[in-house]
C-alpha positions as a LaTeX table, in Angstrom:
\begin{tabular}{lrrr}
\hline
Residue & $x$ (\AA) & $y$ (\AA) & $z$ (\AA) \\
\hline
Unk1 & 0.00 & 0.00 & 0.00 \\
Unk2 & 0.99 & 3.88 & $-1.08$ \\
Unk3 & 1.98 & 5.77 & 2.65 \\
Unk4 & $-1.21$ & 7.80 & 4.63 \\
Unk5 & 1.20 & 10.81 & 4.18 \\
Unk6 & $-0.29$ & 14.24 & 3.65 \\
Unk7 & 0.92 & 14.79 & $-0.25$ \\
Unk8 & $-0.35$ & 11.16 & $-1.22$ \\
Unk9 & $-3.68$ & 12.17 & 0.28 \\
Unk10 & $-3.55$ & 15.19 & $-1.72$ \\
Unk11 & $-3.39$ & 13.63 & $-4.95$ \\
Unk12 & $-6.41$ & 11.40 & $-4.26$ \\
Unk13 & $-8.23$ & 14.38 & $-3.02$ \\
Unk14 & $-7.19$ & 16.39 & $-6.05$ \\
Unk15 & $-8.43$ & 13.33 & $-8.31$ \\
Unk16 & $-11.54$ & 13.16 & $-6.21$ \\
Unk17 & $-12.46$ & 17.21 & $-6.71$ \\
Unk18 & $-11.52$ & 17.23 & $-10.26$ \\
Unk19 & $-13.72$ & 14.02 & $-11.27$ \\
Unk20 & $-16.95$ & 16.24 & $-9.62$ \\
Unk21 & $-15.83$ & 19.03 & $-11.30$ \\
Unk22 & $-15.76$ & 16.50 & $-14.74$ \\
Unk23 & $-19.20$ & 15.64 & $-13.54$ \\
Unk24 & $-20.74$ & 18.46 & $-13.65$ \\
Unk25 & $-19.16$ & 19.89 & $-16.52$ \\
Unk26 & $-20.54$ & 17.24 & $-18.59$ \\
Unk27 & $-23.80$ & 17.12 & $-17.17$ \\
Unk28 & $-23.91$ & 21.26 & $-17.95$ \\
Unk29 & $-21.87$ & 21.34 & $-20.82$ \\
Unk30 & $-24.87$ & 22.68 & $-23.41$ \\
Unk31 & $-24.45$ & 25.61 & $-20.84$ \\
Unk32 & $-21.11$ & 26.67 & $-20.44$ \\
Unk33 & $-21.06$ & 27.22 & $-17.05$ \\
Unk34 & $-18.11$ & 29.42 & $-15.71$ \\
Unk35 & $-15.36$ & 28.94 & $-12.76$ \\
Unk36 & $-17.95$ & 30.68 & $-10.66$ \\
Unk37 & $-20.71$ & 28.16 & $-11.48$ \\
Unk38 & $-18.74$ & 24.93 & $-11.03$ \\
Unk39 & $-17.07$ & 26.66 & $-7.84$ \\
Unk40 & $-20.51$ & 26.78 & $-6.41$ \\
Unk41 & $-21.27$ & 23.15 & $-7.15$ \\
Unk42 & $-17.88$ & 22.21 & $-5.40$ \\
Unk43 & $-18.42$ & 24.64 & $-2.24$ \\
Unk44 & $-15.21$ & 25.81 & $-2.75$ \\
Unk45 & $-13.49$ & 29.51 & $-3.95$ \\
Unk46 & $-13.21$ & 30.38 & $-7.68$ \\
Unk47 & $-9.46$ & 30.81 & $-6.98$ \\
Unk48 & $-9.59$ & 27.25 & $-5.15$ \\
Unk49 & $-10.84$ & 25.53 & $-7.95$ \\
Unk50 & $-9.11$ & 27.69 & $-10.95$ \\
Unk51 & $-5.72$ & 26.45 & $-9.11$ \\
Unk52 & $-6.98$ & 22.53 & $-8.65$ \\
Unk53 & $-7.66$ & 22.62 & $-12.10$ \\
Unk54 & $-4.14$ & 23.79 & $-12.97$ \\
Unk55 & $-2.46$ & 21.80 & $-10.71$ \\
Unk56 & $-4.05$ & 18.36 & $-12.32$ \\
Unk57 & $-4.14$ & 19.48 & $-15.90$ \\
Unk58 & $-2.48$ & 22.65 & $-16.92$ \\
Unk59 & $-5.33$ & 24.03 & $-18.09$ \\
Unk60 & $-8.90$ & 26.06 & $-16.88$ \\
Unk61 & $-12.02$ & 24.26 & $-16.62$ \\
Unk62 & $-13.27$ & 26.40 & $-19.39$ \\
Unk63 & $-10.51$ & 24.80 & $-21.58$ \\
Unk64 & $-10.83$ & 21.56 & $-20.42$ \\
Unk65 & $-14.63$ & 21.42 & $-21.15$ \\
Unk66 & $-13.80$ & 22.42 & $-24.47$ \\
Unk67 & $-12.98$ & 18.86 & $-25.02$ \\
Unk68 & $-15.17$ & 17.76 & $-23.53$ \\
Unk69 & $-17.56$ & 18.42 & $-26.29$ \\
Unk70 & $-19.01$ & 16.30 & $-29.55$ \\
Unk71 & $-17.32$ & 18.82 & $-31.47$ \\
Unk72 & $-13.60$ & 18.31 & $-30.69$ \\
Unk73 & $-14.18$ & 14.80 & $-30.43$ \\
Unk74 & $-15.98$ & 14.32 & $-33.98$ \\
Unk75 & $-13.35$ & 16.74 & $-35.60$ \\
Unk76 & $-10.21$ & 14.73 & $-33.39$ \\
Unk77 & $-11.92$ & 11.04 & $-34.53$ \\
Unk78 & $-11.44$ & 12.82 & $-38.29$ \\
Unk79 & $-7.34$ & 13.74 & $-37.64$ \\
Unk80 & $-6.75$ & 10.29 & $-35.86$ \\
Unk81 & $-8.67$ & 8.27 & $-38.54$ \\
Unk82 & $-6.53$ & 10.01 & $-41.22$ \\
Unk83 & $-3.41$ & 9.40 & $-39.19$ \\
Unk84 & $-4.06$ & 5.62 & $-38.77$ \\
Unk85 & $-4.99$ & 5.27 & $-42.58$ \\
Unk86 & $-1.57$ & 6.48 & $-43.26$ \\
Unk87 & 0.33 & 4.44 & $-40.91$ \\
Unk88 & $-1.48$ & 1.52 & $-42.50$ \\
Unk89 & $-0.61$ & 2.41 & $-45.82$ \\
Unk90 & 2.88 & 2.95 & $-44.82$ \\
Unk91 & 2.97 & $-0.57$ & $-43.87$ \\
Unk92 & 3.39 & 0.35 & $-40.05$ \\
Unk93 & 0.41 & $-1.61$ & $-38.64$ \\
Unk94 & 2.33 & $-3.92$ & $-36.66$ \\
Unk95 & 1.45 & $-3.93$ & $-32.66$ \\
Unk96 & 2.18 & $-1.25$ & $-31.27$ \\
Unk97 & 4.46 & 0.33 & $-33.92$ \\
Unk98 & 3.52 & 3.88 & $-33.27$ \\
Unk99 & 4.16 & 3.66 & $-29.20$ \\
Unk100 & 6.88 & 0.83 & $-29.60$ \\
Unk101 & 9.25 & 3.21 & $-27.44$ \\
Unk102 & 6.36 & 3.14 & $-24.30$ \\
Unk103 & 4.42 & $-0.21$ & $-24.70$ \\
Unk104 & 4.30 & $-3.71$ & $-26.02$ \\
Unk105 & 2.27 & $-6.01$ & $-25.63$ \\
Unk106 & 3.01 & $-9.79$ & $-24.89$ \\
Unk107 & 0.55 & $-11.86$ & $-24.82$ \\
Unk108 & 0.40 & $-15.16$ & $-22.34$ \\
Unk109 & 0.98 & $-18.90$ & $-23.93$ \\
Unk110 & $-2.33$ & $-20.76$ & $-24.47$ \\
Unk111 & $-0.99$ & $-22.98$ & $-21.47$ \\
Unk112 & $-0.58$ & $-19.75$ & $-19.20$ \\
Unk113 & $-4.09$ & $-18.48$ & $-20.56$ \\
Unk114 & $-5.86$ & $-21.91$ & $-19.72$ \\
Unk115 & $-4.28$ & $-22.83$ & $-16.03$ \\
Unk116 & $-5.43$ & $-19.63$ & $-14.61$ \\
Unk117 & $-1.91$ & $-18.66$ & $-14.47$ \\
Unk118 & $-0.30$ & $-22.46$ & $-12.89$ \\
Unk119 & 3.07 & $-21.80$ & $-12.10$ \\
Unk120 & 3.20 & $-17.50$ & $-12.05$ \\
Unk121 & 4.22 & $-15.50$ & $-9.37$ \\
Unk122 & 1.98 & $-12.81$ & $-9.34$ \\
Unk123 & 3.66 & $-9.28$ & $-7.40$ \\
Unk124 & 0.81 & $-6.89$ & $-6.80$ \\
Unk125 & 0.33 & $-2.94$ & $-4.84$ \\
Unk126 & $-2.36$ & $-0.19$ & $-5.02$ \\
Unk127 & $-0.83$ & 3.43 & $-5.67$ \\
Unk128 & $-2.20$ & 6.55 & $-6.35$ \\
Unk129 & $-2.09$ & 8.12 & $-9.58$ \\
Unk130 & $-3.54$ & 10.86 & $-11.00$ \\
Unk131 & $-6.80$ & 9.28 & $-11.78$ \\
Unk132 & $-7.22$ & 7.67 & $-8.87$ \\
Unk133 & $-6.06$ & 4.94 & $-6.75$ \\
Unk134 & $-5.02$ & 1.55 & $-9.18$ \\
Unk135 & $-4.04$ & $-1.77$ & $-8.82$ \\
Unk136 & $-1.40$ & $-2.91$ & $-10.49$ \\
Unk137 & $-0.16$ & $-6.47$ & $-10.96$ \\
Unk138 & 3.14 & $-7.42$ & $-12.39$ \\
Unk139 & 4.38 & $-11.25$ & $-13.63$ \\
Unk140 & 7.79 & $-11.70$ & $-14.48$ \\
Unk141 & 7.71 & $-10.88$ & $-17.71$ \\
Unk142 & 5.25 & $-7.45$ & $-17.51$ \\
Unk143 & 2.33 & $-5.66$ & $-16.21$ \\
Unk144 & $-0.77$ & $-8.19$ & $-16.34$ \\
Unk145 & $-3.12$ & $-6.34$ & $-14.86$ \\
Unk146 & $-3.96$ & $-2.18$ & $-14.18$ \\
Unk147 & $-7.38$ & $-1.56$ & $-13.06$ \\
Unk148 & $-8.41$ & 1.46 & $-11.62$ \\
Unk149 & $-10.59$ & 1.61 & $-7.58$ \\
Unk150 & $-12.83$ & 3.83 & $-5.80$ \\
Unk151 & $-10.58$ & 3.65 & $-2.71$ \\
Unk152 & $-7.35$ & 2.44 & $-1.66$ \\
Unk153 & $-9.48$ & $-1.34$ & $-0.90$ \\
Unk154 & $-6.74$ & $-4.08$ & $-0.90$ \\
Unk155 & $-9.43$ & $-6.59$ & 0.23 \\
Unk156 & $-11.30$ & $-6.03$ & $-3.34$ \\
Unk157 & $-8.47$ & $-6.24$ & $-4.97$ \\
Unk158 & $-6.85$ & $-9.34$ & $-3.52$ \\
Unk159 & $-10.21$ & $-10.94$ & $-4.92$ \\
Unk160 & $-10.11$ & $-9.92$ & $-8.36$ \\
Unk161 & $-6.61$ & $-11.11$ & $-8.58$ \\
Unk162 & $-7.71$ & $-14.39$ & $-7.51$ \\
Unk163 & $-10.74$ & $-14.46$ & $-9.77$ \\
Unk164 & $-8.84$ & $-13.25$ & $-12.30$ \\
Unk165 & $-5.59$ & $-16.03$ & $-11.47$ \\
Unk166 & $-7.26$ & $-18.39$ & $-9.48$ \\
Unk167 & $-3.99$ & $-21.06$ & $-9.87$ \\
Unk168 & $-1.49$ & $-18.07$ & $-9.71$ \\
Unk169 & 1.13 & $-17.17$ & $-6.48$ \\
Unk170 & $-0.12$ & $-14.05$ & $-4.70$ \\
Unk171 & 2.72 & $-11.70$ & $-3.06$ \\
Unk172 & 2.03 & $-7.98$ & $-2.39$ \\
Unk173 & 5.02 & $-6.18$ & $-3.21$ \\
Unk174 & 4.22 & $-2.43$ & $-3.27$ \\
Unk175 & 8.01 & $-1.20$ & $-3.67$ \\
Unk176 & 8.70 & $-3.05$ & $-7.21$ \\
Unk177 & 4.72 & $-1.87$ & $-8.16$ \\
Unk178 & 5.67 & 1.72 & $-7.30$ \\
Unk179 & 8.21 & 1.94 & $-9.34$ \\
Unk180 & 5.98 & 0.80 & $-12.42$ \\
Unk181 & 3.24 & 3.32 & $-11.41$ \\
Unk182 & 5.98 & 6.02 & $-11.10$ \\
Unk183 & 7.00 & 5.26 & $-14.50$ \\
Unk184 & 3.31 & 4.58 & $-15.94$ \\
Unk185 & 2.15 & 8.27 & $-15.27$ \\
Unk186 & 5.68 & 10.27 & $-16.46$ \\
Unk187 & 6.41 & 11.64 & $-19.74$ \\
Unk188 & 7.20 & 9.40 & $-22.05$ \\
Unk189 & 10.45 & 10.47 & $-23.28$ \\
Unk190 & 11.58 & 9.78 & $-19.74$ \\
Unk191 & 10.74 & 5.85 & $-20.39$ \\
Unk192 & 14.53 & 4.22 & $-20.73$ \\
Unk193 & 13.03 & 1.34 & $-21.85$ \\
Unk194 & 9.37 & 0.13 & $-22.87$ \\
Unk195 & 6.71 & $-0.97$ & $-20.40$ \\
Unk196 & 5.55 & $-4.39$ & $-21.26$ \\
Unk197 & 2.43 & $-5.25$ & $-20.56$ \\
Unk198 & 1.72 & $-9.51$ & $-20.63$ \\
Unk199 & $-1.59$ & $-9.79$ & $-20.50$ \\
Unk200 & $-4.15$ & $-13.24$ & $-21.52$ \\
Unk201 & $-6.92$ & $-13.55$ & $-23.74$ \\
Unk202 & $-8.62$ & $-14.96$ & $-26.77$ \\
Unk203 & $-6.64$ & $-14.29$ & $-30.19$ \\
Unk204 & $-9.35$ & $-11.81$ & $-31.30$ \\
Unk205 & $-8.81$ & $-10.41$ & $-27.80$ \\
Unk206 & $-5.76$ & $-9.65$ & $-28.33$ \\
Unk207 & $-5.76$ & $-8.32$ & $-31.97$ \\
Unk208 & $-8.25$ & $-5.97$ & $-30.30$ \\
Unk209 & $-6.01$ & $-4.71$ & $-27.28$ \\
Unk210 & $-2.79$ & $-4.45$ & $-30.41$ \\
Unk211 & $-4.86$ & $-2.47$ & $-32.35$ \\
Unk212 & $-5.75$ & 0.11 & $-29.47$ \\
Unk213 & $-1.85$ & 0.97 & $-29.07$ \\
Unk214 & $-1.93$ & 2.20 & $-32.38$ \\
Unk215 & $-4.10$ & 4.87 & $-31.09$ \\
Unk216 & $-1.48$ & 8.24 & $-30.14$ \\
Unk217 & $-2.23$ & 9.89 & $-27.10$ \\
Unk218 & $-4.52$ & 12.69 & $-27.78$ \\
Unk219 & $-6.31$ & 10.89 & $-30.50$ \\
Unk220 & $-10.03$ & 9.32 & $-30.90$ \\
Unk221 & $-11.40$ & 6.14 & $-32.59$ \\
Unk222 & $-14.43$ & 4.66 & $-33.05$ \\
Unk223 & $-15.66$ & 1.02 & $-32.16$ \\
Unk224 & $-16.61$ & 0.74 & $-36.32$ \\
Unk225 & $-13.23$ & 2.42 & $-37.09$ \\
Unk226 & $-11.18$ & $-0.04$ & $-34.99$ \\
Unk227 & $-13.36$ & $-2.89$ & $-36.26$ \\
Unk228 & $-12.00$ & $-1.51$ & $-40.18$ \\
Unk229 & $-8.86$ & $-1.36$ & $-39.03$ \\
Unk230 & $-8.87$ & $-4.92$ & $-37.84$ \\
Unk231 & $-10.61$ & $-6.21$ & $-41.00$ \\
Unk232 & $-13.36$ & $-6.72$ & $-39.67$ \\
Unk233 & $-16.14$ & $-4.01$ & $-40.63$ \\
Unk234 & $-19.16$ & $-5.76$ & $-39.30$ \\
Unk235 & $-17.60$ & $-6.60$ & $-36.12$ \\
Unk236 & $-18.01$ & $-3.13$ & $-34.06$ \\
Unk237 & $-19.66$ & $-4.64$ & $-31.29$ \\
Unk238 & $-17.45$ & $-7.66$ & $-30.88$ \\
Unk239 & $-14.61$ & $-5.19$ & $-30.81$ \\
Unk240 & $-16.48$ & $-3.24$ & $-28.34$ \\
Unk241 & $-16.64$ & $-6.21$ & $-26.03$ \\
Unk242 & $-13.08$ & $-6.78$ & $-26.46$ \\
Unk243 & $-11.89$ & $-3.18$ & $-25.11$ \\
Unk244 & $-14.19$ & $-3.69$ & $-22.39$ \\
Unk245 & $-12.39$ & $-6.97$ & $-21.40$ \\
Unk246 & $-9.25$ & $-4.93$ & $-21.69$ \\
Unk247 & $-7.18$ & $-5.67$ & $-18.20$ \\
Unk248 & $-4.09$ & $-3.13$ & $-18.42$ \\
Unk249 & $-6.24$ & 0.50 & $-18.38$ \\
Unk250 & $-4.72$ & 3.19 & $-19.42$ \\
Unk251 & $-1.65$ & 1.59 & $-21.11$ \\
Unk252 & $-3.52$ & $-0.18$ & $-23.74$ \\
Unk253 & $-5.89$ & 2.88 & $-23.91$ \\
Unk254 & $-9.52$ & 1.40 & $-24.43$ \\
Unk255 & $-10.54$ & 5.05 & $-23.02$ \\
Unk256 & $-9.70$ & 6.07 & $-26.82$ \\
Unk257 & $-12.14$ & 5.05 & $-28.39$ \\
Unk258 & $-15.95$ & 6.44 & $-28.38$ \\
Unk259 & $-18.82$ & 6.34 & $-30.26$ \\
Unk260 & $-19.29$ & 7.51 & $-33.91$ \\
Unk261 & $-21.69$ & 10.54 & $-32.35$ \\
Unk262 & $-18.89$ & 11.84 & $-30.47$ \\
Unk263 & $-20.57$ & 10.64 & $-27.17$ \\
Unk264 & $-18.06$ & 8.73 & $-24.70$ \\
Unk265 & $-19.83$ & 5.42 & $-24.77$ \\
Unk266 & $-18.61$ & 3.18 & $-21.91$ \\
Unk267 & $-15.76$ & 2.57 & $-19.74$ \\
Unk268 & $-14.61$ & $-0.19$ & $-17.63$ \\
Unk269 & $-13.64$ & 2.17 & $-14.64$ \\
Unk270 & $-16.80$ & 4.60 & $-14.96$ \\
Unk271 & $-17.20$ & 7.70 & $-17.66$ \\
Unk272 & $-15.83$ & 10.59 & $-15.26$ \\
Unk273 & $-12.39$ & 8.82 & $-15.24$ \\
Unk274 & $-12.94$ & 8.26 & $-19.28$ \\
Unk275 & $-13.48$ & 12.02 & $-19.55$ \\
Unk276 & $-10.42$ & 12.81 & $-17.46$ \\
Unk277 & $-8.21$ & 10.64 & $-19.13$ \\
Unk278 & $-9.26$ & 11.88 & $-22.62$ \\
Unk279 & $-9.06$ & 15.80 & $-21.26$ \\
Unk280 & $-5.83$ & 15.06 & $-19.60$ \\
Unk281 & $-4.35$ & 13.68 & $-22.86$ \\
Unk282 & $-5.99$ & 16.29 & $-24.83$ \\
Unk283 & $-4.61$ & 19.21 & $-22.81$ \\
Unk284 & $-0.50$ & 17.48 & $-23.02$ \\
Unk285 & $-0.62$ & 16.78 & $-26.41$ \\
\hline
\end{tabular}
């Protein structure tokens, strides 16, 4: 477990502010409320908030619920669907080309996949990050598991481990995990070497997860787009599934990819977090 010190309580309690502020924003959005207006919702001063807000992201609200909007997304789905098209063409579809310098992706032997994980040692610790508290789970050959909590719960996520591995060895080991989350949520030119995530699944499973790292930070796809650029045109909703079975968040970014409408669609770790991620991303890139 992260330390109960005061500046790791901050950054949850930054997180925590910012993903109300989200909140409202998108619930209000057709209004444009101002700093004063989403101050009032968070009982707090406009100079309180305007300095949360620049803290997490670098950016005012008013900014940040710019894209928020079906405009930016539509217009950003556009840029990234040109972008991809060209990378294809280019002959640079293979996983993770675009990212190869951040993350690959490895994906388990069918033996690993059908044991429940027989045989791994499984290191695991919740940090905080700037979304929230996570859980991240390492094997010895990458990250097999990133899933964002509502609180810093242990017992929860002891469980899902061993639903997830039932066969697996169990150790927590917060020191080696830190070090990964440290390195997760930095720029990436400060990587030395590329996070690998090892991660189980069906084949089309993990075609699906390959295909999201092709996705640059910043940039939108749809669940039909990602379905073309799989081959598969008539498949959006099996891809769909797919993402949402996606068990590394935020490094094989399922929060990429939205609906053709520009609306967020789902997330695995709830639609606030989604819009955070995307506005976060949006605002660095």
């Amino acid at each position: 477990m992260t330390s109960s010190a005061d500046p790791t309580l901050k950054q949850q309690d930054t997180y925590e502010r910012i993903a109300a502020a989200i909140a409202f924003l998108r619930q209000h959005h057709a209004e444009q409320p101002d700093l004063k207006a989403i101050a009032a919702h968070l009982h707090l001063s406009d100079y309180h908030v305007q300095r949360l807000f620049t803290q997490w992201v670098g950016i005012s609200p008013k900014r940040f619920l710019q894209y928020l909007t079906v405009g930016y997304a539509k217009s950003t789905i556009q840029t990234t669907k040109t972008l991809l098209d060209l990378t294809l063409d280019a002959g640079l579809s293979s996983p993770g080309r675009l990212h190869d310098l951040f993350v690959k992706l490895e994906a388990m032997s069918p033996g690993e996949y059908k044991s429940g994980g027989r045989g791994l040692q499984i290191r695991y610790g919740i940090h905080e990050t700037p979304f929230g508290y996570a859980l991240i789970a390492l094997t010895h050959r990458g990250i097999c598991n990133l899933m964002f909590l509502e609180q810093a719960d242990q017992g929860a996520a002891v469980q899902y481990l061993q639903t997830e591995w039932p066969a697996a060895g169990l150790m927590v080991d917060p020191a080696i995990t830190q070090e990964v989350s440290d390195r997760i949520f930095t720029p990436l030119a400060t990587h030395p070497t590329p996070l690998i995530a090892h991660v189980k699944g069906t084949n089309f499973q993990i075609q699906v997860w390959r295909s999201l790292l092709m996705i640059p930070p910043g940039g939108l796809a749809t669940y039909g787009g990602m379905a073309k650029i799989l081959g598969r045109p008539t498949a959006a909703r099996a891809v769909g599934t797919a993402i949402g079975r996606n068990p590394v968040g935020y490094l094989i970014p399922c929060h990429r990819v939205i609906r053709e409408s520009g609306d967020l669609g789902g997330y695995r770790w709830g639609l606030e977090r989604k819009a955070a991620l995307l506005g976060w991303e949006a605002s660095r890139s």
